[in-house]
XYZ file of C-alpha atoms in Angstrom:
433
model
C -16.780 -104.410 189.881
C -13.900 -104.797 187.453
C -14.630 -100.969 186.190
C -16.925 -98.373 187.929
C -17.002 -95.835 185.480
C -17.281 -95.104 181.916
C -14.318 -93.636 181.978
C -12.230 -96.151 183.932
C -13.599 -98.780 181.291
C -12.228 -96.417 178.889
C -8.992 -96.215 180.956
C -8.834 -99.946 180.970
C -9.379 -100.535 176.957
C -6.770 -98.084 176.399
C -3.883 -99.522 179.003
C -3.682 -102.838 177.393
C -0.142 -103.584 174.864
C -0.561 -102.004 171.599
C 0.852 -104.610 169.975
C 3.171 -107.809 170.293
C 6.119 -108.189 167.970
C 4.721 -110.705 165.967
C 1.713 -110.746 164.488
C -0.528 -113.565 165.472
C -4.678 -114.542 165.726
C -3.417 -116.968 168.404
C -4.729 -114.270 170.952
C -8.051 -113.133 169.922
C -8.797 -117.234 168.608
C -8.361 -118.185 172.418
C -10.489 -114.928 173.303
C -13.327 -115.670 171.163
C -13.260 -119.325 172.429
C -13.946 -118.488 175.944
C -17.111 -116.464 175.046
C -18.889 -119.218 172.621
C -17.390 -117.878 169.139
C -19.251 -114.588 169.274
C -18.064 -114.464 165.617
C -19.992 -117.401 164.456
C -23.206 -116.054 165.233
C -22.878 -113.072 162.806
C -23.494 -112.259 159.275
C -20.479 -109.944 158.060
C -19.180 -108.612 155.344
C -15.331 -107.734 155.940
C -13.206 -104.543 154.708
C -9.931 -104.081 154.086
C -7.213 -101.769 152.536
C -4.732 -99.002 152.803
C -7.316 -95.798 152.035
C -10.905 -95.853 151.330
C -12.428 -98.141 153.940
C -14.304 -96.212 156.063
C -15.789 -94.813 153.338
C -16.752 -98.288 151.614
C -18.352 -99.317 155.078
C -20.356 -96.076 155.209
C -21.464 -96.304 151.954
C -22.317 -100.123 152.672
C -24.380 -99.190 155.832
C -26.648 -96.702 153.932
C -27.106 -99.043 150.918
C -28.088 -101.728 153.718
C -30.250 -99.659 155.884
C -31.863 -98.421 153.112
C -33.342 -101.862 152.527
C -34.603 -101.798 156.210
C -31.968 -103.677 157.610
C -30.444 -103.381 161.335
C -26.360 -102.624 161.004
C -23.653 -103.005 162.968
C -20.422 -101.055 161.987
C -17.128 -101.729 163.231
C -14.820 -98.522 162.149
C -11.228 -96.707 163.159
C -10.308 -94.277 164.158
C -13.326 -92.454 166.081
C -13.737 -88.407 165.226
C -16.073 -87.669 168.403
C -16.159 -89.985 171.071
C -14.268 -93.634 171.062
C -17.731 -95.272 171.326
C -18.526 -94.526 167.696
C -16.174 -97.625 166.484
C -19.127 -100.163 167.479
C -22.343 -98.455 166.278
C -25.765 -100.114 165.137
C -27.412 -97.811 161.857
C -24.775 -95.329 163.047
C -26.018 -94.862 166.585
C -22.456 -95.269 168.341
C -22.790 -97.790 171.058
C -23.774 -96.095 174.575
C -21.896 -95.239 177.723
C -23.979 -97.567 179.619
C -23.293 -100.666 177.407
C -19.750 -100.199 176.592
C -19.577 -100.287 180.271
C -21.426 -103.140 180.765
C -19.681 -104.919 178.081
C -16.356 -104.105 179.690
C -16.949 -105.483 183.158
C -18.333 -108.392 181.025
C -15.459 -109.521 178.852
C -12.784 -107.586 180.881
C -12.252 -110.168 184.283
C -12.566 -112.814 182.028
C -9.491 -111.581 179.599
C -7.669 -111.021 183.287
C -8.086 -114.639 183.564
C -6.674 -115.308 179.753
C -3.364 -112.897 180.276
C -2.759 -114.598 183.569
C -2.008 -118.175 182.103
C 0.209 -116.472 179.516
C 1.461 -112.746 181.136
C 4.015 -112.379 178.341
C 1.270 -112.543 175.574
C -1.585 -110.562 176.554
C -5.034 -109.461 174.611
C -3.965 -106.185 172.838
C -5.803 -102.889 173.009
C -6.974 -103.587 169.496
C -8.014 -107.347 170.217
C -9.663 -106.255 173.391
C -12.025 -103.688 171.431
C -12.765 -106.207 168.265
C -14.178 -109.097 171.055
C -15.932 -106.143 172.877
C -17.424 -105.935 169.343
C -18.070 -109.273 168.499
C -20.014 -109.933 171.689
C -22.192 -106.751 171.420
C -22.813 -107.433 167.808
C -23.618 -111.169 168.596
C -25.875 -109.910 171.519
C -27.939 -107.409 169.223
C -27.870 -109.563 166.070
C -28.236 -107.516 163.741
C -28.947 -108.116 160.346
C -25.262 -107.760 159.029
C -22.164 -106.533 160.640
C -19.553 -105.038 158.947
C -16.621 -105.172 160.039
C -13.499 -102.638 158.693
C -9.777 -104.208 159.443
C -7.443 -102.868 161.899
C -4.343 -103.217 160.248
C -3.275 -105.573 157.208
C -5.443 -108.734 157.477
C -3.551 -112.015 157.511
C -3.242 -111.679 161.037
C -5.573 -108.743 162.057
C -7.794 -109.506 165.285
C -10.768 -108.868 162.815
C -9.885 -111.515 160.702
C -11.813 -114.409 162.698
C -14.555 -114.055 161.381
C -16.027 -115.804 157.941
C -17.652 -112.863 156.141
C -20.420 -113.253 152.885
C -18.674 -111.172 151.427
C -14.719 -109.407 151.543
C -13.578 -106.170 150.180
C -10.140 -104.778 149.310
C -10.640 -101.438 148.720
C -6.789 -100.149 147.751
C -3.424 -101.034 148.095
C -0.952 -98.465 149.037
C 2.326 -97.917 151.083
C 0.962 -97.482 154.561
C 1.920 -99.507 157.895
C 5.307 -100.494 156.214
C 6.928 -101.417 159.176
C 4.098 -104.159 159.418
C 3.530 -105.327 156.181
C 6.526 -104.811 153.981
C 7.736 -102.095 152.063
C 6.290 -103.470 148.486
C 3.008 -103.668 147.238
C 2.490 -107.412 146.609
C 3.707 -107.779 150.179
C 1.242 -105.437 151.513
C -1.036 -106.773 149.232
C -0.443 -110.222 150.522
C -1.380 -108.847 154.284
C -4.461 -107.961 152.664
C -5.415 -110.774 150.508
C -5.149 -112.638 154.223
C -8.949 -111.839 154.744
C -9.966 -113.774 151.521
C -12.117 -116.889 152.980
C -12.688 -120.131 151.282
C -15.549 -120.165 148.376
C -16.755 -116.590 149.788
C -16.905 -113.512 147.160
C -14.416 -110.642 147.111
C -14.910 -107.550 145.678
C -11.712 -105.395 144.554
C -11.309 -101.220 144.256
C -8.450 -99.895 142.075
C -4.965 -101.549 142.603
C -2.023 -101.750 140.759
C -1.160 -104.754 138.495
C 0.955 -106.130 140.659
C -0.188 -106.231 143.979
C -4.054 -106.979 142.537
C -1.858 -110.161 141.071
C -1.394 -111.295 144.453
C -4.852 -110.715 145.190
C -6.315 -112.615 142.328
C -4.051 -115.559 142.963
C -5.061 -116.376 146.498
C -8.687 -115.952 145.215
C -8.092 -118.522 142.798
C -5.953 -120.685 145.514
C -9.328 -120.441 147.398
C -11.888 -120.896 144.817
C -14.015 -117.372 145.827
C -15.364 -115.778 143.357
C -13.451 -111.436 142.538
C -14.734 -108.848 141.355
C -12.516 -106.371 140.059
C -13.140 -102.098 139.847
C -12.992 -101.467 136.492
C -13.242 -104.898 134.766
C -16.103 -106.460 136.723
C -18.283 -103.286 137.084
C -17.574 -99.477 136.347
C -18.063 -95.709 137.419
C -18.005 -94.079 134.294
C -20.073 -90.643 133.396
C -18.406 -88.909 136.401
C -19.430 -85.034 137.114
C -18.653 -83.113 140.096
C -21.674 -81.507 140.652
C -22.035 -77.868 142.671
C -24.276 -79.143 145.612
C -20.719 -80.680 146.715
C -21.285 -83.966 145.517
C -20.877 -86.375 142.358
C -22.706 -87.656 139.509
C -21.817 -91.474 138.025
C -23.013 -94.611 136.184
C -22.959 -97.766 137.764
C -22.364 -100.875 135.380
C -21.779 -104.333 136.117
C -22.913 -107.369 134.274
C -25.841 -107.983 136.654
C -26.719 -103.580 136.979
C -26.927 -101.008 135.311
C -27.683 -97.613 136.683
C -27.424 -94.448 135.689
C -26.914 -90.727 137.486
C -26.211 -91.850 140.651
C -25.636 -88.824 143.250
C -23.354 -89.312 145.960
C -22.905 -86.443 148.704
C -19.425 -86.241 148.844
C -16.149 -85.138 146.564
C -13.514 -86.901 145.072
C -13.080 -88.989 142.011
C -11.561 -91.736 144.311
C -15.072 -91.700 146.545
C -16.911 -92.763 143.130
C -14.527 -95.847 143.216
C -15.024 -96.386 147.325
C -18.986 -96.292 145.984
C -18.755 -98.346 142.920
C -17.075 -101.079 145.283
C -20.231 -100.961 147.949
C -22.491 -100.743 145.565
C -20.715 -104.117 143.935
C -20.288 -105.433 147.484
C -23.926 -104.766 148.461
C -25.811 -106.301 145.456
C -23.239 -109.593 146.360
C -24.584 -109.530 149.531
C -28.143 -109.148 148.686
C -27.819 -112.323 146.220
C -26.242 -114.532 148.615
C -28.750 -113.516 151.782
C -31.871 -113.317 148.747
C -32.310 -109.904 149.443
C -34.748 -108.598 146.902
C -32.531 -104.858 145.621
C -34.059 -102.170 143.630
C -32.565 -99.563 141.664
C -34.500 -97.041 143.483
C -33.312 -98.174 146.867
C -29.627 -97.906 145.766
C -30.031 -94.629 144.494
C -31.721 -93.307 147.992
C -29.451 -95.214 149.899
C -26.229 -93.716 148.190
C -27.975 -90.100 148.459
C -27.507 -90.640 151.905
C -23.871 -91.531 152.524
C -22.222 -88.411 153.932
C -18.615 -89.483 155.980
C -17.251 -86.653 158.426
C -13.916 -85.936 158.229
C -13.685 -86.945 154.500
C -13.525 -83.684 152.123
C -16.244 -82.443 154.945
C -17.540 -78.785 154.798
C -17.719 -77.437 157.902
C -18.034 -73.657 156.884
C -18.905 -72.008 153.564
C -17.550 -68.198 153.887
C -14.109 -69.121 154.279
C -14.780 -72.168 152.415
C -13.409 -74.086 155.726
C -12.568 -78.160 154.420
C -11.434 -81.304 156.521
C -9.534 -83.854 155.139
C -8.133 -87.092 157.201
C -5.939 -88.205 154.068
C -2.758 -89.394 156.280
C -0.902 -91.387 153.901
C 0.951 -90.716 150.446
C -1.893 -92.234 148.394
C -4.703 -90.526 150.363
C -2.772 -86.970 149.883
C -2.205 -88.065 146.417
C -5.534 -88.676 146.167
C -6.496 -85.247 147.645
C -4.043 -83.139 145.362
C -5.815 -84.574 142.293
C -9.568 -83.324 143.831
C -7.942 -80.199 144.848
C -6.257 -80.140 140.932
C -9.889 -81.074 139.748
C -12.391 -78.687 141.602
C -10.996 -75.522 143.338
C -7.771 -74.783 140.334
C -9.416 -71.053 140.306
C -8.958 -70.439 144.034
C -5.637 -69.926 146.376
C -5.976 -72.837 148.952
C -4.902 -72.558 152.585
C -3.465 -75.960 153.474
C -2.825 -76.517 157.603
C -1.284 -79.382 157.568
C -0.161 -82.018 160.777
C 0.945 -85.912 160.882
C 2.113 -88.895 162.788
C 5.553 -90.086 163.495
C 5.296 -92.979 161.398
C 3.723 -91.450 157.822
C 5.729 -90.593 155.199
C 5.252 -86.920 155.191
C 8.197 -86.109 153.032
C 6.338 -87.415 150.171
C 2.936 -85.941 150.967
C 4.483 -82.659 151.498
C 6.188 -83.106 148.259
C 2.647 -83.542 147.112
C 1.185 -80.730 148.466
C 3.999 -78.601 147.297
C 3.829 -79.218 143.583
C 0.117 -77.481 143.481
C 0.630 -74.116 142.212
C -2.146 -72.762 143.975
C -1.337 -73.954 147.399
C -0.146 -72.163 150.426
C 1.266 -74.843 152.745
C 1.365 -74.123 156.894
C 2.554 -76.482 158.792
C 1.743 -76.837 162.698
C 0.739 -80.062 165.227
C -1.266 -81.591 167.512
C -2.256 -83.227 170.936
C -0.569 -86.690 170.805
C 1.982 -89.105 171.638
C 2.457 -90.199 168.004
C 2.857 -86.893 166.705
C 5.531 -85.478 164.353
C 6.538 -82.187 165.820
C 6.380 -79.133 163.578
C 10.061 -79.020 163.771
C 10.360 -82.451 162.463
C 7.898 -81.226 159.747
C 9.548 -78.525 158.726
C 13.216 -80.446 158.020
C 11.034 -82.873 155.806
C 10.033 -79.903 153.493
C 12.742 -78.317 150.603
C 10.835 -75.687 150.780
C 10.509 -72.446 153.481
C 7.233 -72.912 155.096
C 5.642 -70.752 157.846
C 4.888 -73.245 161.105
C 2.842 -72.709 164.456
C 3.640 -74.795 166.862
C -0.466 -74.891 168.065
C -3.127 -75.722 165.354
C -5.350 -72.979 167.015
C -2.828 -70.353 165.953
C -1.701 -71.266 162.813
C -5.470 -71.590 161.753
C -5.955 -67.750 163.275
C -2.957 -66.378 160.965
C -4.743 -68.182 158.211
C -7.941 -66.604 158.724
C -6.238 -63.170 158.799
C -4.729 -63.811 155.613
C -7.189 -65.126 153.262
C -10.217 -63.767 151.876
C -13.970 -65.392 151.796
C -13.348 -66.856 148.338
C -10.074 -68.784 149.294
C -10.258 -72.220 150.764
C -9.031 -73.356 153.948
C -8.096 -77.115 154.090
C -6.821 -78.668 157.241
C -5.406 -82.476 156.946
C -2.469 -84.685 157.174
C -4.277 -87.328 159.984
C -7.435 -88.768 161.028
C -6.419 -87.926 164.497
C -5.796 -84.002 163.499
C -9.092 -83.767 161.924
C -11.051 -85.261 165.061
C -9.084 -82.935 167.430
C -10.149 -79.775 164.495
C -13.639 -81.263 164.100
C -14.223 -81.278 168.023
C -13.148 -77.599 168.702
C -15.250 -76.239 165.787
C -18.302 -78.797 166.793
C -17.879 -77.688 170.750
């Protein structure tokens, strides 16, 4: 058997090459050809952009299931366990199948990397046509699918989706894409298929310019955040959540409650919402208001402005970029200006954390610690430290810091721990252990 054990499939996944030099769908093409175009035999609707994915797919399952649908997610990075980046309605994918699946596609990718050793299946390739077979097996209704990295050449961009999404364009993955906007942009714009819709969050001018021109180059139909449809009316409410109006040229509705916070997760829901009623036109899936509104009410995303205590207020946040932290500073700006914040804050090698901590810094009513993780990829707190101008108190363990910050607040400050996904699934697992 190619892998005995959960864990050595695991293992396996997570020994392949991270990633060739150049970026190519040569790979995963010749992958997906050997197992019948797995791809073809799903309907998808495909997600990309620097920050708000996850939360646009999320939002997108809910609206689905909420019209009785079976889903298939494909998401990045996991918070518990790996197998929650191929789930169906949001039931992560079992030990037992992703070990199945595995010793299914695995000797059969041995055989691909053999004809070509200096070229071989990624880790990231390897996962999406684990994916693409599962989801082909199960069939569900819809899959959707969230990019890896970029588009143009991401291993998830196979695939001929009903509908594509470009939720934001930021600087993120620089070293991949370019270090502009229209160049990122034009990674992302990769994912736009012929004569298929695409639905567009907030973005710049110029990098949307991009966007709009391959569109047009393709003849598929954009809609555009805050031309094509709007979130306007927007109230945080106290039950930790906000209020909005949705308005399109095709809908119009009003009050719509979504469980989380942040004036940038009303955009990540106008763009489902938008997404979702494209969907439901081109598959003739018969939408009511009342089943967007439950549907939304539903949409809670871990690790995203999560509450995971009231008394310290105790907050997770996986922003992990300089528009995500931006992003953050302006909710923490918006809805806790009357209390002294407690920010533990850790990052990856490759994020710009001079600007985010520059960010962080400028809020008057933040008190900034600075500490690390368990990780390869991790910036060490010393490294963190010389990026700040200012004095900061570090810990060189999460654990501790956190401790020290306990000690030192009071019930009615905040505690917010972010800078990475990867910091907030390490937090999330102690406190859910």
């Amino acid at each position: 058997m190619y892998a005995e054990t959960y864990e050595a499939a695991l293992t396996i996944i997570h020994n392949r090459p991270k990633m060739h030099k150049e970026g190519s769908l040569k790979r995963i093409k010749r992958a997906v050809a050997a197992f019948q175009h797995p791809e073809k035999k799903l309907r998808v609707i495909h997600v990309a952009g620097t920050n708000g994915k996850g939360s646009v797919v999320n939002d997108l399952r809910c609206l689905l299931e909420e019209q009785g649908l079976t889903v298939g997610t494909f998401t990045s990075p996991f918070l518990m366990r790996f197998n929650e980046r191929i789930s169906l309605n949001g039931q992560p994918i079992s030990d037992k199948a992703l070990l199945d699946l595995v010793n299914l596609v695995g000797p059969k990718i041995t055989e691909l990397d053999a004809v070509d050793p200096t070229n071989q299946i990624t880790e990231f390739e390897f996962i999406t046509l684990l994916m693409l077979v599962y989801f082909a097996e199960k069939q569900p209704d819809v899959a959707i699918i969230e990019v890896g990295i970029g588009g143009l050449t991401d291993a998830t961009n196979v695939v001929t989706p009903i509908v594509s999404v470009i939720t934001t364009i930021g600087y993120d993955h620089m070293a991949l894409l370019g270090d502009t906007l229209p160049k990122i942009a034009k990674h992302k714009a990769g994912i736009i298929k012929e004569r298929r819709p695409v639905v567009v969050g907030d973005i710049a001018a110029e990098p949307l310019a991009v966007i709009k021109q391959k569109a047009a180059s393709l003849a598929s139909p954009i809609s555009c955040l805050g031309g094509d449809f709007k979130a306007i009316n927007r109230n945080t409410l106290p039950t930790w959540a906000e209020s909005f109006d949705f308005i399109s040229d095709q809908q119009v509705i009003k009050n719509l409650v979504l469980p989380m916070l942040g004036d940038y997760q009303i955009d990540n829901a106008a763009v489902a919402i938008t997404a979702f009623l494209i969907f439901a036109k081109e598959t003739s899936l018969n939408v009511t208001e009342r089943s967007v509104r439950h549907g939304l009410a539903k949409s809670i995303w871990a690790g995203r402005l999560e509450k995971i205590n009231d008394e310290p207020l105790i907050i997770l946040d996986g922003a992990h970029n300089e528009p995500a932290v931006r992003a953050l500073a302006a909710t923490l700006r918006q809805d806790f200006a009357q209390q002294e914040i407690y920010l533990i804050f850790a990052a990856l090698k490759d994020k710009d954390t001079v600007t985010m901590l520059k960010l962080l810094e400028g809020l008057p009513n933040v008190h900034l610690v600075l500490t690390q993780f368990q990780g390869a990829r991790v910036e060490s707190v010393a490294e963190l430290a010389a990026d700040s101008a200012e004095k900061i108190p570090i810990f060189e363990h999460w654990q501790e810091a956190f401790q020290a910050v306990v000690q030192q607040s009071s019930t009615d400050d905040v505690i917010l721990l972010t800078g990475s996904l990867y910091f907030v699934s390490e937090v999330r697992q102690y406190f859910k252990a």
